[in-house]
Amino acid sequence: MRVAFVSLLAASAVLTAGCGAVGHLGDHSGDPAKGKPAFVTSCGGCHVLAAAGTQGTTGPDLDAAFGPDRCQGFKESTIRDVVRGQIAYAESDTGTGNPGMPPNLVNGQTAKDVSAYVASVAGINGTAAAHTGPYWDCATGAEVTG
Ligand code: HEC
């Protein structure tokens, strides 16, 4: 029974890959430690992310983008999927004259690692038990320089 279940999963993974969609990322599908340097290299030039120490301003501040979501109770796994989706389906032509974000700046395992990393640190709630460095305070709705 277990063998059949595993091969069904493998088949659906192949189908998902075949049509180019990105699937749900499980809790251990990405390694945040590997994602951090990849984020700094591939994303940090356009995005502020306090934990990574990046200062790019072409794209939105990712602490400000995900802090309010965390305060509303979004799970880390949801944020991970949002980030992975943005990497795959980003639009470099926004049609507004504003610069966009090129799709698939990172791929495969690196995309999973980057998504896991961003989800683990972006807009971390100040009321959470442990945090190091700057964090998002749900009570005031503002970033606190930790
Ligand atoms: C060339 C600049 C540029 C680079 C490099 C870049 N981004 Fe972006 N990013 C943008 C812009 C501009 C937007 C807003 C427009 C859009 O949504 O496409 C954006 C939007 C996003 C959003 C959505 C934020 C929200 O408010 O919902 C996420 C998440 C994101 N980027 C993550 C990443 C990650 C992860 C990387 C690296 C793999 C990356 N970005 C690299 C420019 C960039």
mmCIF file of N, CA and C and ligand atoms in Angstrom, residues 38-39 42-47 58-62 65-66 82-83 86-87 90-92 94 98-102 105-106 114-115 118, ligand 1:
data_model
loop_
_atom_site.group_PDB
_atom_site.id
_atom_site.type_symbol
_atom_site.label_atom_id
_atom_site.label_comp_id
_atom_site.label_asym_id
_atom_site.label_seq_id
_atom_site.Cartn_x
_atom_site.Cartn_y
_atom_site.Cartn_z
ATOM 1 N N ALA A 38 21.921 32.784 -1.678
ATOM 2 C CA ALA A 38 21.305 32.872 -3.012
ATOM 3 C C ALA A 38 20.368 34.080 -3.081
ATOM 4 N N PHE A 39 19.663 34.342 -1.982
ATOM 5 C CA PHE A 39 18.787 35.520 -1.939
ATOM 6 C C PHE A 39 19.619 36.795 -2.088
ATOM 7 N N SER A 42 20.790 36.972 -5.806
ATOM 8 C CA SER A 42 19.817 37.043 -6.896
ATOM 9 C C SER A 42 18.657 37.999 -6.640
ATOM 10 N N CYS A 43 18.412 38.372 -5.404
ATOM 11 C CA CYS A 43 17.205 39.124 -5.067
ATOM 12 C C CYS A 43 17.500 40.427 -4.330
ATOM 13 N N GLY A 44 18.578 40.418 -3.549
ATOM 14 C CA GLY A 44 18.843 41.530 -2.644
ATOM 15 C C GLY A 44 19.059 42.860 -3.336
ATOM 16 N N GLY A 45 19.495 42.824 -4.592
ATOM 17 C CA GLY A 45 19.716 44.066 -5.332
ATOM 18 C C GLY A 45 18.434 44.846 -5.558
ATOM 19 N N CYS A 46 17.294 44.172 -5.460
ATOM 20 C CA CYS A 46 15.999 44.829 -5.687
ATOM 21 C C CYS A 46 15.100 44.853 -4.467
ATOM 22 N N HIS A 47 15.451 44.144 -3.408
ATOM 23 C CA HIS A 47 14.533 44.042 -2.264
ATOM 24 C C HIS A 47 15.230 44.286 -0.935
ATOM 25 N N THR A 58 14.164 48.611 -5.885
ATOM 26 C CA THR A 58 13.396 48.486 -7.135
ATOM 27 C C THR A 58 12.085 47.744 -6.871
ATOM 28 N N GLY A 59 12.138 46.719 -6.050
ATOM 29 C CA GLY A 59 10.946 45.953 -5.685
ATOM 30 C C GLY A 59 10.506 46.295 -4.271
ATOM 31 N N PRO A 60 9.346 45.753 -3.852
ATOM 32 C CA PRO A 60 8.848 46.049 -2.509
ATOM 33 C C PRO A 60 9.743 45.502 -1.398
ATOM 34 N N ASP A 61 9.707 46.192 -0.264
ATOM 35 C CA ASP A 61 10.366 45.752 0.966
ATOM 36 C C ASP A 61 9.674 44.461 1.406
ATOM 37 N N LEU A 62 10.401 43.363 1.461
ATOM 38 C CA LEU A 62 9.759 42.071 1.741
ATOM 39 C C LEU A 62 9.361 41.914 3.209
ATOM 40 N N ALA A 65 6.122 43.650 3.090
ATOM 41 C CA ALA A 65 5.154 42.876 2.304
ATOM 42 C C ALA A 65 4.572 41.720 3.119
ATOM 43 N N PHE A 66 5.404 41.046 3.902
ATOM 44 C CA PHE A 66 4.934 39.836 4.594
ATOM 45 C C PHE A 66 4.669 40.026 6.092
ATOM 46 N N VAL A 82 3.902 31.503 -1.644
ATOM 47 C CA VAL A 82 3.729 32.798 -2.321
ATOM 48 C C VAL A 82 5.054 33.232 -2.960
ATOM 49 N N VAL A 83 6.142 33.072 -2.202
ATOM 50 C CA VAL A 83 7.457 33.474 -2.723
ATOM 51 C C VAL A 83 7.827 32.603 -3.931
ATOM 52 N N GLN A 86 5.885 33.704 -6.859
ATOM 53 C CA GLN A 86 6.364 34.981 -7.397
ATOM 54 C C GLN A 86 7.621 34.749 -8.248
ATOM 55 N N ILE A 87 8.529 33.888 -7.774
ATOM 56 C CA ILE A 87 9.748 33.613 -8.547
ATOM 57 C C ILE A 87 9.369 33.064 -9.927
ATOM 58 N N ALA A 90 6.746 35.878 -11.910
ATOM 59 C CA ALA A 90 7.021 37.318 -11.908
ATOM 60 C C ALA A 90 6.910 37.853 -13.328
ATOM 61 N N GLU A 91 6.574 39.108 -13.439
ATOM 62 C CA GLU A 91 6.434 39.750 -14.749
ATOM 63 C C GLU A 91 7.495 40.835 -14.873
ATOM 64 N N SER A 92 8.308 40.731 -15.918
ATOM 65 C CA SER A 92 9.301 41.788 -16.086
ATOM 66 C C SER A 92 8.703 42.998 -16.781
ATOM 67 N N THR A 94 5.547 45.211 -16.470
ATOM 68 C CA THR A 94 4.361 45.454 -15.654
ATOM 69 C C THR A 94 3.319 46.271 -16.406
ATOM 70 N N ASN A 98 6.697 51.033 -14.547
ATOM 71 C CA ASN A 98 7.535 50.667 -13.405
ATOM 72 C C ASN A 98 8.304 49.401 -13.746
ATOM 73 N N PRO A 99 9.529 49.283 -13.239
ATOM 74 C CA PRO A 99 10.283 48.070 -13.530
ATOM 75 C C PRO A 99 9.622 46.868 -12.866
ATOM 76 N N GLY A 100 9.674 45.742 -13.517
ATOM 77 C CA GLY A 100 9.094 44.522 -12.950
ATOM 78 C C GLY A 100 10.172 43.627 -12.389
ATOM 79 N N MET A 101 9.822 42.361 -12.262
ATOM 80 C CA MET A 101 10.756 41.372 -11.731
ATOM 81 C C MET A 101 10.879 40.242 -12.750
ATOM 82 N N PRO A 102 12.086 39.949 -13.209
ATOM 83 C CA PRO A 102 12.245 38.853 -14.190
ATOM 84 C C PRO A 102 11.862 37.512 -13.575
ATOM 85 N N LEU A 105 14.529 33.791 -11.760
ATOM 86 C CA LEU A 105 15.899 34.235 -11.470
ATOM 87 C C LEU A 105 16.680 33.112 -10.810
ATOM 88 N N VAL A 106 15.995 32.277 -10.071
ATOM 89 C CA VAL A 106 16.577 31.054 -9.515
ATOM 90 C C VAL A 106 15.623 29.914 -9.845
ATOM 91 N N VAL A 114 15.594 29.447 -1.543
ATOM 92 C CA VAL A 114 15.337 30.885 -1.399
ATOM 93 C C VAL A 114 13.939 31.113 -0.808
ATOM 94 N N SER A 115 12.950 30.366 -1.287
ATOM 95 C CA SER A 115 11.582 30.525 -0.781
ATOM 96 C C SER A 115 11.510 30.171 0.700
ATOM 97 N N VAL A 118 13.245 33.108 2.671
ATOM 98 C CA VAL A 118 12.435 34.329 2.786
ATOM 99 C C VAL A 118 11.275 34.094 3.759
HETATM 100 C C1 HEC B 1 15.252 43.466 -11.055
HETATM 101 C C2 HEC B 1 14.686 43.659 -9.742
HETATM 102 C C3 HEC B 1 14.172 42.452 -8.973
HETATM 103 C C4 HEC B 1 14.863 41.301 -8.628
HETATM 104 C C5 HEC B 1 16.304 40.935 -8.978
HETATM 105 C C6 HEC B 1 13.959 40.525 -7.808
HETATM 106 N N1 HEC B 1 12.771 41.176 -7.674
HETATM 107 FE FE1 HEC B 1 11.157 40.544 -6.583
HETATM 108 N N2 HEC B 1 10.079 42.130 -7.243
HETATM 109 C C7 HEC B 1 10.556 43.146 -8.047
HETATM 110 C C8 HEC B 1 9.470 44.069 -8.346
HETATM 111 C C9 HEC B 1 9.583 45.318 -9.204
HETATM 112 C C10 HEC B 1 8.328 43.557 -7.713
HETATM 113 C C11 HEC B 1 6.904 44.156 -7.731
HETATM 114 C C12 HEC B 1 6.234 43.878 -9.041
HETATM 115 C C13 HEC B 1 5.876 42.449 -9.195
HETATM 116 O O1 HEC B 1 5.149 41.935 -8.341
HETATM 117 O O2 HEC B 1 6.342 41.816 -10.175
HETATM 118 C C14 HEC B 1 8.742 42.331 -7.016
HETATM 119 C C15 HEC B 1 7.904 41.555 -6.229
HETATM 120 C C16 HEC B 1 8.323 40.499 -5.444
HETATM 121 C C17 HEC B 1 7.507 39.798 -4.491
HETATM 122 C C18 HEC B 1 6.044 40.106 -4.169
HETATM 123 C C19 HEC B 1 6.015 41.058 -2.993
HETATM 124 C C20 HEC B 1 4.607 41.488 -2.637
HETATM 125 O O3 HEC B 1 4.445 42.656 -2.223
HETATM 126 O O4 HEC B 1 3.682 40.681 -2.755
HETATM 127 C C21 HEC B 1 8.270 38.819 -3.945
HETATM 128 C C22 HEC B 1 7.857 37.804 -2.887
HETATM 129 C C23 HEC B 1 9.573 38.903 -4.569
HETATM 130 N N3 HEC B 1 9.572 39.941 -5.466
HETATM 131 C C24 HEC B 1 10.628 38.059 -4.277
HETATM 132 C C25 HEC B 1 11.827 38.051 -4.978
HETATM 133 C C26 HEC B 1 12.836 37.015 -4.854
HETATM 134 C C27 HEC B 1 12.742 35.823 -3.923
HETATM 135 C C28 HEC B 1 13.850 37.339 -5.717
HETATM 136 C C29 HEC B 1 15.093 36.566 -6.041
HETATM 137 C C30 HEC B 1 14.911 35.240 -6.585
HETATM 138 C C31 HEC B 1 13.480 38.605 -6.351
HETATM 139 N N4 HEC B 1 12.248 38.982 -5.878
HETATM 140 C C32 HEC B 1 14.273 39.295 -7.261
HETATM 141 C C33 HEC B 1 11.849 43.308 -8.492
HETATM 142 C C34 HEC B 1 12.853 42.356 -8.373
#
